[in-house]
mmCIF file of C-alpha atoms and ligand atoms in Angstrom:
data_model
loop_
_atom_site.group_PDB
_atom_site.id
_atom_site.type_symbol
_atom_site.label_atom_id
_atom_site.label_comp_id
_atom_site.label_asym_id
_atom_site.label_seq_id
_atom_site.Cartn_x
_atom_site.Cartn_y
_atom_site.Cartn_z
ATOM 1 C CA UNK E 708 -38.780 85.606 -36.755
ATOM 2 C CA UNK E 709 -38.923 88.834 -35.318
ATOM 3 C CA UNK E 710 -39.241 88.682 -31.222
ATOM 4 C CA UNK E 711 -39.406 91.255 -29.042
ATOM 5 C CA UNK E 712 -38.508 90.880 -25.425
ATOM 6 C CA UNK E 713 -39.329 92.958 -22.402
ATOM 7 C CA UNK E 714 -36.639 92.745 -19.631
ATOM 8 C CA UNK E 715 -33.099 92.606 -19.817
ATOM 9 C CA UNK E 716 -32.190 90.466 -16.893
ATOM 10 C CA UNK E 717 -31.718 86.871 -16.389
ATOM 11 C CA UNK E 718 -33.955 84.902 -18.517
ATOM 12 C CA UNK E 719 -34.879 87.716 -20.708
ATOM 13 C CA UNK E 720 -30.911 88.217 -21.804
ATOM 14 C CA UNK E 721 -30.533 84.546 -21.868
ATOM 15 C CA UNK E 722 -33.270 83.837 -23.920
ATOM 16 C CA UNK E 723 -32.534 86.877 -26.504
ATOM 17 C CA UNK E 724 -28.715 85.201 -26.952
ATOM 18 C CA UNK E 725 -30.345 82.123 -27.422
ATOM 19 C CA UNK E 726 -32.759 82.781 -29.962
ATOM 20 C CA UNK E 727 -30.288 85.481 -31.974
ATOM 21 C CA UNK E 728 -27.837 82.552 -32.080
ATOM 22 C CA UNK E 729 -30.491 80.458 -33.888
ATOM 23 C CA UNK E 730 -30.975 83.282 -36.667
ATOM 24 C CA UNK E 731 -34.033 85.315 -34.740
ATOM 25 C CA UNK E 732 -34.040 88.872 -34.783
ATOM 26 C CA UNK E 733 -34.158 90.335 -31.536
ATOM 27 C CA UNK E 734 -35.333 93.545 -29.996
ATOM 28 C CA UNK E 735 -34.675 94.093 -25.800
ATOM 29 C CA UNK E 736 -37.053 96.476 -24.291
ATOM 30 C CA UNK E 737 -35.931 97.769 -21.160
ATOM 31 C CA UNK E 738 -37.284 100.315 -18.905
ATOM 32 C CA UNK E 739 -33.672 102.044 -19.787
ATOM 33 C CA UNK E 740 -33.255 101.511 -23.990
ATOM 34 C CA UNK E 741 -29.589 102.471 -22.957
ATOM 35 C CA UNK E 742 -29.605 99.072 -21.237
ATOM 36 C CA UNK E 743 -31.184 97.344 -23.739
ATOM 37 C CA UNK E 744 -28.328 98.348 -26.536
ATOM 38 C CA UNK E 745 -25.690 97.363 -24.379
ATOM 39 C CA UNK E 746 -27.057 94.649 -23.599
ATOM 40 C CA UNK E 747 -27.780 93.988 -27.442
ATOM 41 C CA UNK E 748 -24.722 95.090 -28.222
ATOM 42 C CA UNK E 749 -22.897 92.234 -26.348
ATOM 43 C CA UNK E 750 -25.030 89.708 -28.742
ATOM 44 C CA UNK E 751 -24.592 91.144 -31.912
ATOM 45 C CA UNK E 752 -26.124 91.481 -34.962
ATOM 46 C CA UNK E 753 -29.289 89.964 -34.603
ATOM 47 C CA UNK E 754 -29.789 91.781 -31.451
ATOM 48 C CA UNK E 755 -30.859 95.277 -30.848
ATOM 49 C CA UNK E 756 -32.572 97.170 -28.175
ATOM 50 C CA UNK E 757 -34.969 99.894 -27.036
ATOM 51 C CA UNK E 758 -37.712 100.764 -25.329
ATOM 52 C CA UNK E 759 -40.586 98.284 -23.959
ATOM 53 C CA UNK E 760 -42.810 99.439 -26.528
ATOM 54 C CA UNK E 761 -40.748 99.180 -29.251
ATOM 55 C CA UNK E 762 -40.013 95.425 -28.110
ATOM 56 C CA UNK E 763 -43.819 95.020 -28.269
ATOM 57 C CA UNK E 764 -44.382 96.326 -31.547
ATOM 58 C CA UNK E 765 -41.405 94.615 -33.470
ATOM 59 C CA UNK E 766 -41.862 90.818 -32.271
ATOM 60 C CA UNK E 767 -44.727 88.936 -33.599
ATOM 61 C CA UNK E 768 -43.671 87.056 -30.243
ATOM 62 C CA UNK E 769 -43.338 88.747 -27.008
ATOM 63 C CA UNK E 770 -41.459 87.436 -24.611
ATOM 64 C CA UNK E 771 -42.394 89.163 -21.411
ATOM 65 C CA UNK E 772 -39.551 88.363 -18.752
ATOM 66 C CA UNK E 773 -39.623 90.812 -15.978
ATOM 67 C CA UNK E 774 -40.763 90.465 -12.348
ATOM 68 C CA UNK E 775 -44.262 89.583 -11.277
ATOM 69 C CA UNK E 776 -44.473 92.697 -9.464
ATOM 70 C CA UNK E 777 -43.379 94.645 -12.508
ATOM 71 C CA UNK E 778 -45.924 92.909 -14.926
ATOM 72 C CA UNK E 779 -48.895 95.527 -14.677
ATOM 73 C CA UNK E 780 -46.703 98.422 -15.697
ATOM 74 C CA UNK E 781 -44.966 96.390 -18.089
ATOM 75 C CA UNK E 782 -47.979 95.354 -20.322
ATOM 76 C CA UNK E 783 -48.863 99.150 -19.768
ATOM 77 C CA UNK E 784 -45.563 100.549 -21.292
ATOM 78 C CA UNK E 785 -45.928 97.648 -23.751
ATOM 79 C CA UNK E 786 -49.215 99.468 -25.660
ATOM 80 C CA UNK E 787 -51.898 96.726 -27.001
ATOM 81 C CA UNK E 788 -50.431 93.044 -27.877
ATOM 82 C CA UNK E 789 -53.489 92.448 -29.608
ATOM 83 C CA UNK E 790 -52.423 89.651 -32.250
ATOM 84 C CA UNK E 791 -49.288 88.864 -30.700
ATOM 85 C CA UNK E 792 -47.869 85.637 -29.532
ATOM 86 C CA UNK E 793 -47.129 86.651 -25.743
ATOM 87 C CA UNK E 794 -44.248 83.836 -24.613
ATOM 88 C CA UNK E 795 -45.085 84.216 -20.664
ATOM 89 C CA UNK E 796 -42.442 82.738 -19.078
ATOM 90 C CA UNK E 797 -42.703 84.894 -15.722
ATOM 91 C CA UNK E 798 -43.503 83.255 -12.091
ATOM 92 C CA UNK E 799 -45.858 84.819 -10.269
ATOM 93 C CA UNK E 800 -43.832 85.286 -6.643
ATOM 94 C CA UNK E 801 -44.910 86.226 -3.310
ATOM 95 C CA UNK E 802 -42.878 89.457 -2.709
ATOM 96 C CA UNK E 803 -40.254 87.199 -0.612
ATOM 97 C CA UNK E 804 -40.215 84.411 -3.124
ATOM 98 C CA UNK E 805 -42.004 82.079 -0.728
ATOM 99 C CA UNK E 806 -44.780 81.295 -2.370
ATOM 100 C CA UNK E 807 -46.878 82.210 -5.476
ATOM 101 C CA UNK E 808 -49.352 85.453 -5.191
ATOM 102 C CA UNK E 809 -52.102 83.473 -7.143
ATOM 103 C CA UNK E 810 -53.319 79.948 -8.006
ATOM 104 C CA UNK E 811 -55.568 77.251 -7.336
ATOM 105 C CA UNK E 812 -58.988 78.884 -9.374
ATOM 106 C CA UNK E 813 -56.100 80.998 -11.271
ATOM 107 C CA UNK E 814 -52.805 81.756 -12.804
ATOM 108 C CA UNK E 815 -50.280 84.481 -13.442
ATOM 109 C CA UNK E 816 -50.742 83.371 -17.095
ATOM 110 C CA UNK E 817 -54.365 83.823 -17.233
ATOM 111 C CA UNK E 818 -54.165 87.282 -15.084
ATOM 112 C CA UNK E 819 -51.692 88.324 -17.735
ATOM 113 C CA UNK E 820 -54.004 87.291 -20.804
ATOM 114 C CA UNK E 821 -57.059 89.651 -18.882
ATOM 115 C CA UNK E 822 -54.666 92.265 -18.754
ATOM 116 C CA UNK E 823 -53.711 92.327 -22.459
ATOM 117 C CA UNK E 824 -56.772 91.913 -24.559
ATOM 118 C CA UNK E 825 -56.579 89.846 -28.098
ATOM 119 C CA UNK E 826 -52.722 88.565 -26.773
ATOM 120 C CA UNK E 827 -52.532 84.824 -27.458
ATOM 121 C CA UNK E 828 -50.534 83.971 -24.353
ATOM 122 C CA UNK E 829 -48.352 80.975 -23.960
ATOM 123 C CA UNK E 830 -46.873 79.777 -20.856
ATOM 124 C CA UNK E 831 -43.300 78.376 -21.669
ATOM 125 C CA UNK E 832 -39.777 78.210 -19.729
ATOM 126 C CA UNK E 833 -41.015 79.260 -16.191
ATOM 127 C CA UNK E 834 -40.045 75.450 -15.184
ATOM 128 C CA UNK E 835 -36.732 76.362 -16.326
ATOM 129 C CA UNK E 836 -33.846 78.195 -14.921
ATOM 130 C CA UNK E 837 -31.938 81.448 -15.980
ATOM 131 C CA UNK E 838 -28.719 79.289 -15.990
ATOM 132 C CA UNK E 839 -29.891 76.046 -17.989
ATOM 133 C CA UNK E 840 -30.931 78.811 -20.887
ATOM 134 C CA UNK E 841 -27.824 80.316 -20.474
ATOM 135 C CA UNK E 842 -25.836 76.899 -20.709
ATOM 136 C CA UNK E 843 -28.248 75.369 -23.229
ATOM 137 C CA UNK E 844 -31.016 72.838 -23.337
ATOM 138 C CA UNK E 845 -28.747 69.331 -23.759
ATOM 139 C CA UNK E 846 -27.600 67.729 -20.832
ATOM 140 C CA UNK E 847 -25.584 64.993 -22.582
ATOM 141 C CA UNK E 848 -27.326 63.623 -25.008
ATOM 142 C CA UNK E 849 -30.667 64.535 -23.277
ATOM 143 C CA UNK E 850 -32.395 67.474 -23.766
ATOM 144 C CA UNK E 851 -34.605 69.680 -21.482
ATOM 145 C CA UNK E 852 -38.127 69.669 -20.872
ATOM 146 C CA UNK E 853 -39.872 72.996 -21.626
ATOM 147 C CA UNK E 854 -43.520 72.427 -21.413
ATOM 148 C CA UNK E 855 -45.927 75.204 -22.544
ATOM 149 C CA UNK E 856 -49.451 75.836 -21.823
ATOM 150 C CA UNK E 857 -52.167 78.056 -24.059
ATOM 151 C CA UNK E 858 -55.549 78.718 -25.755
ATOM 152 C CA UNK E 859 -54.359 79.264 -29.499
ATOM 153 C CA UNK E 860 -53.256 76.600 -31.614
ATOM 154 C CA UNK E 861 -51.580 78.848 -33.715
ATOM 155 C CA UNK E 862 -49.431 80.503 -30.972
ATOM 156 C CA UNK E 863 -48.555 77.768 -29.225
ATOM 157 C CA UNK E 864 -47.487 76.149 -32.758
ATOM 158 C CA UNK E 865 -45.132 79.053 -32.845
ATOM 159 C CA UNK E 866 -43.696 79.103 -29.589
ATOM 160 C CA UNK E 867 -43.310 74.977 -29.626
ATOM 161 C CA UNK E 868 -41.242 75.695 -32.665
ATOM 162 C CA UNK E 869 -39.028 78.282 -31.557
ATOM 163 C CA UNK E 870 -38.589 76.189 -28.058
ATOM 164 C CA UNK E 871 -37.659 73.264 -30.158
ATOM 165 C CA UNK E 872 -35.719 75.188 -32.540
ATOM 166 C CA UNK E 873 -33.543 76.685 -29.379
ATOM 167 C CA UNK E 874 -33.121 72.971 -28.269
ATOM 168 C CA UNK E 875 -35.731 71.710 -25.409
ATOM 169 C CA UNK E 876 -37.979 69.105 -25.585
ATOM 170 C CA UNK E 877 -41.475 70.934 -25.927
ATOM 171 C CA UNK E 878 -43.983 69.454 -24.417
ATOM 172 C CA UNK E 879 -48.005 70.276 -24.708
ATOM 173 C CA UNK E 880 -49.349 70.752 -21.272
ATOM 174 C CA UNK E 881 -52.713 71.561 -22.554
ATOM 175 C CA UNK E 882 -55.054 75.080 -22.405
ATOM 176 C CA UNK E 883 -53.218 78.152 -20.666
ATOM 177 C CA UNK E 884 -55.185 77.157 -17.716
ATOM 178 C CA UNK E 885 -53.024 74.766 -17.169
ATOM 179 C CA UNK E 886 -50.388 77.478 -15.933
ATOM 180 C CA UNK E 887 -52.200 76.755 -12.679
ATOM 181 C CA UNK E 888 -49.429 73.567 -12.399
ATOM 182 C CA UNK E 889 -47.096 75.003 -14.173
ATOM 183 C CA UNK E 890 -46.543 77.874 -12.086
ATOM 184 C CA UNK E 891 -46.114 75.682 -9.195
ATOM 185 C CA UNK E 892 -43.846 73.573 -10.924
ATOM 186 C CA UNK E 893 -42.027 76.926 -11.711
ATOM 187 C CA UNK E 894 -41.281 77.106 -7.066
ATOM 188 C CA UNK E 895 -40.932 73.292 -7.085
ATOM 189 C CA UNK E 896 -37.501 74.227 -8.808
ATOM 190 C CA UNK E 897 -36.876 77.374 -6.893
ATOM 191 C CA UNK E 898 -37.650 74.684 -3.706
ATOM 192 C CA UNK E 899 -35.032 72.281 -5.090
ATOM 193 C CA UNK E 900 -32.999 74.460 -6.666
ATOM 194 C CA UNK E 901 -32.620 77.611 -3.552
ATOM 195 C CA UNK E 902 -34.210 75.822 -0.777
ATOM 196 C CA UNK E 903 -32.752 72.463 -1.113
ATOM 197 C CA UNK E 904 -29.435 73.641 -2.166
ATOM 198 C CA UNK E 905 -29.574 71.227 -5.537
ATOM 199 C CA UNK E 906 -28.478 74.326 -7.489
ATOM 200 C CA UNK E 907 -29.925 75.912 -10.892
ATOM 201 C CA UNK E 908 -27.786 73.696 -13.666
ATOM 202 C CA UNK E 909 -31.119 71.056 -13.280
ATOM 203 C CA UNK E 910 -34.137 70.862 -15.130
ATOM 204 C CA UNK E 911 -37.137 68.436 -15.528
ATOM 205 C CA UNK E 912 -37.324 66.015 -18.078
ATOM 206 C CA UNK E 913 -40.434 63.845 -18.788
ATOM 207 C CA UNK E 914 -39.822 60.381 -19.949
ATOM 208 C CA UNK E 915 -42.082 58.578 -22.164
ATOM 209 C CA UNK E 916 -42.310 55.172 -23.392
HETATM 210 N N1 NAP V 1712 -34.222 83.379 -13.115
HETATM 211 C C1 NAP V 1712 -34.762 82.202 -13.363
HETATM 212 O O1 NAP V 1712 -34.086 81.158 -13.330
HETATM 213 C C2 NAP V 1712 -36.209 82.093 -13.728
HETATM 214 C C3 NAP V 1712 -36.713 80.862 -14.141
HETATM 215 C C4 NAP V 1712 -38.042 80.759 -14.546
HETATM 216 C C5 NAP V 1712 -38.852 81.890 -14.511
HETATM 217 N N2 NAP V 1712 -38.348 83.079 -14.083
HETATM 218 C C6 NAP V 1712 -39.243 84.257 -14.079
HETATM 219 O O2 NAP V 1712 -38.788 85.107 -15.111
HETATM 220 C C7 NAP V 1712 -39.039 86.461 -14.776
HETATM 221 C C8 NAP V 1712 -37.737 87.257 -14.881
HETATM 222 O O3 NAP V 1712 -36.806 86.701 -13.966
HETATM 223 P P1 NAP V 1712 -35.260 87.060 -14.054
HETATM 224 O O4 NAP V 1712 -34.554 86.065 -13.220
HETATM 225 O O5 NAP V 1712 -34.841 87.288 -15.465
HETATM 226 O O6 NAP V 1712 -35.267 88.460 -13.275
HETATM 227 P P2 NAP V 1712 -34.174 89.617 -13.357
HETATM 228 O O7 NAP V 1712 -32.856 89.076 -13.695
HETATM 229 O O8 NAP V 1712 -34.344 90.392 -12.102
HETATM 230 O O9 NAP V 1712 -34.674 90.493 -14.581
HETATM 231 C C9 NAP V 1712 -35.948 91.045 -14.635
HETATM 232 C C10 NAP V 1712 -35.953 92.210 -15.603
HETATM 233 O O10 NAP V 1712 -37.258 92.781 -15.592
HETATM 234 C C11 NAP V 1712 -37.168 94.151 -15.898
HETATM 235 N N3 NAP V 1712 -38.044 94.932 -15.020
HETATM 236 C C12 NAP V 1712 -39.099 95.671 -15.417
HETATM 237 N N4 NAP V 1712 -39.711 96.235 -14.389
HETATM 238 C C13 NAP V 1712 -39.013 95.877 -13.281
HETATM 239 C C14 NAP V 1712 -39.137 96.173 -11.898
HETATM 240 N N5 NAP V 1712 -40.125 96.947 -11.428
HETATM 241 N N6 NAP V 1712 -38.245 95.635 -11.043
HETATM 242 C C15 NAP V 1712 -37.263 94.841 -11.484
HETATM 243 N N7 NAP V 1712 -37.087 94.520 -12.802
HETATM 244 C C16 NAP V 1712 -37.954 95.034 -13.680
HETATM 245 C C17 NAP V 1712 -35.716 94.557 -15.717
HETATM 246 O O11 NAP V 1712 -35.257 94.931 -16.994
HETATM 247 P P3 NAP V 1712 -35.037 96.476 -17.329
HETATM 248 O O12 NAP V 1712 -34.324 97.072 -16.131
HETATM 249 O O13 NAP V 1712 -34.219 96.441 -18.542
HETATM 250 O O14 NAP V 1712 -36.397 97.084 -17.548
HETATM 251 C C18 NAP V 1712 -35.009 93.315 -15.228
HETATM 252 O O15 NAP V 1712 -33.755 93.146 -15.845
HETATM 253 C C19 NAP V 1712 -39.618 86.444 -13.357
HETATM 254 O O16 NAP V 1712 -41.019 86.546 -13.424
HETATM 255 C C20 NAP V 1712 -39.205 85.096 -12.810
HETATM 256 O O17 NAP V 1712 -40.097 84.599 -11.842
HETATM 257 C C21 NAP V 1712 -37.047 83.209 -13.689
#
């Protein structure tokens, strides 16, 4: 699968190793393209990298990664998504990191699906830290939970594949209005992890019987 993904940092760069290592072809769009190579570059061959709009038009998913702040001129670099599979896996932060900017009667997720029109956006991985990607899903012989939220059975298909595929447990949490828990599940981890001092190798895992 072709995936293009906006943001070069943490989870973005994770996430692009991660999926190139499982045979995906990925494209890094970066405000800086320059970035983007080197970053691709350190990957290899199923990784290249560009501009933001170049990520958008080459994955059938989009993985948008980058700041809350930063996801208004983002989308607008990014051109129309109409059609795509957008993999949202961005928390939607108070400035300070405090507290999320929106909830309750909405989400980041559903603010990000009015701002690109015809996107079939998926909430995935904002549960889940930068450094569990980077160290992969299984702890032991358990595997993280990655639950994933959206309105399109089709693109959720997709990304619950590619999750799986890249090794979580993917989990169904329902309509993308359901990003109104996930997102604050997204700063209960940032509370454990930052606040509480547990660290960012942990991850949730729902157990069923
Ligand atoms: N880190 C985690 O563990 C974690 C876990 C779950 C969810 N998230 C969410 O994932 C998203 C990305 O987090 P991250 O940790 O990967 O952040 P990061 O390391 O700071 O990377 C964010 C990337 O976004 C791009 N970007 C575009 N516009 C930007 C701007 N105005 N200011 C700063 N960066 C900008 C940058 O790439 P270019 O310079 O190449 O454009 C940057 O590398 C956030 O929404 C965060 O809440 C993070």
């Amino acid at each position: 699968m072709n995936i293009g993904i906006i943001g070069t940092g943490n989870m973005g760069g994770g996430l692009g190793k991660l999926f190139a290592s499982k045979g995906h072809k990925v494209l890094f769009g970066s405000r800086d393209p320059q970035k983007a190579k080197t970053l691709a570059g350190s990957i290899g061959p199923n990784a290249s990298g560009g501009s933001i709009a170049e990520a958008a038009r080459f994955g059938s998913v989009v993985v948008l990664a980058v700041p809350w702040s930063a996801v208004p001129e983002s989308l607008k670099a990014a051109g129309s998504l109409a059609g795509k599979t957008v993999l949202d896996l961005t928390n939607p932060l108070t400035p300070d990191y405090s507290g999320l900017a929106v909830g309750h009667t909405s989400s980041g997720a559903e603010e990000i699906a009015k701002l690109a029109p015809g996107a079939h956006v998926v909430k995935a991985l904002n549960t889940v830290f930068a450094q569990v990607i980077g160290g992969g899903p299984e702890f032991g012989p358990k595997n993280a939970t990655a639950l994933y939220a959206g309105d399109d059975p089709a693109a959720k298909e997709t990304v619950s594949k590619l999750i799986g595929e890249a090794g979580f447990d993917a989990v169904d949490a329902g309509p993308l209005q359901s990003a109104r828990y996930l997102e604050p599940m997204g700063m209960l981890n940032i509370v454990l992890g930052y606040g509480l001092g547990m660290g960012t190798s942990q991850v949730f895992k729902l157990m069923r019987r």
